Amino acid sequence: MTFVIGEACINCKYTDCVDPCPVDCFHEGPNTLVIDPDECIDCALCVDPCPVDAVFDEADLPEDQHHFIELNAELSLLWPVITDQKDPLSDADDWAGKEGKFELLERAAG
Ligand code: SF4
Ligand code: F3S
């Protein structure tokens, strides 16, 4: 079991989730974060701080976002760890709550 970042993070990247994590699970790409499933200790401390409810217990991930389980595992191997909160993307508030953002995910290392 692990926690997973889903579609709502894309183009927002508020990073409120980062500081509460006791084990530095978060990895940063150009326009989203992902969680390393091998590091996550299932503490759930990152869930409530996210302003767009992008973080899920793997078991609670909506059916249409199940591909994010593999995506978090894959991209956490490619992207650098982020350990401190930083400013969100400049147009984060415009993208908050929008659906259909999956195709906008940028894979190039952050
Ligand atoms: Fe880190 Fe806990 Fe969130 Fe896992 S559930 S990413 S260990 S804060
Ligand atoms: Fe993304 Fe929410 Fe964290 S928008 S960076 S999962 S606080």
Short mmCIF file of C-alpha atoms in Angstrom, two decimals, residues 11-16 51 85-93:
data_model
loop_
_atom_site.label_atom_id
_atom_site.label_comp_id
_atom_site.label_asym_id
_atom_site.label_seq_id
_atom_site.Cartn_x
_atom_site.Cartn_y
_atom_site.Cartn_z
CA ASN A 11 -0.41 22.32 -13.49
CA CYS A 12 -0.94 23.30 -9.82
CA LYS A 13 1.93 21.83 -7.76
CA TYR A 14 1.04 23.69 -4.57
CA THR A 15 3.63 21.63 -2.62
CA ASP A 16 1.80 21.97 0.73
CA PRO A 51 -5.67 22.36 -1.40
CA GLN A 85 7.58 23.63 0.11
CA LYS A 86 7.95 26.18 -2.67
CA ASP A 87 5.70 28.57 -4.57
CA PRO A 88 3.02 26.86 -6.68
CA LEU A 89 3.03 27.18 -10.45
CA SER A 90 2.11 30.73 -11.42
CA ASP A 91 -1.29 29.81 -12.87
CA ALA A 92 -2.07 27.11 -10.28
CA ASP A 93 -5.30 28.75 -9.17
#
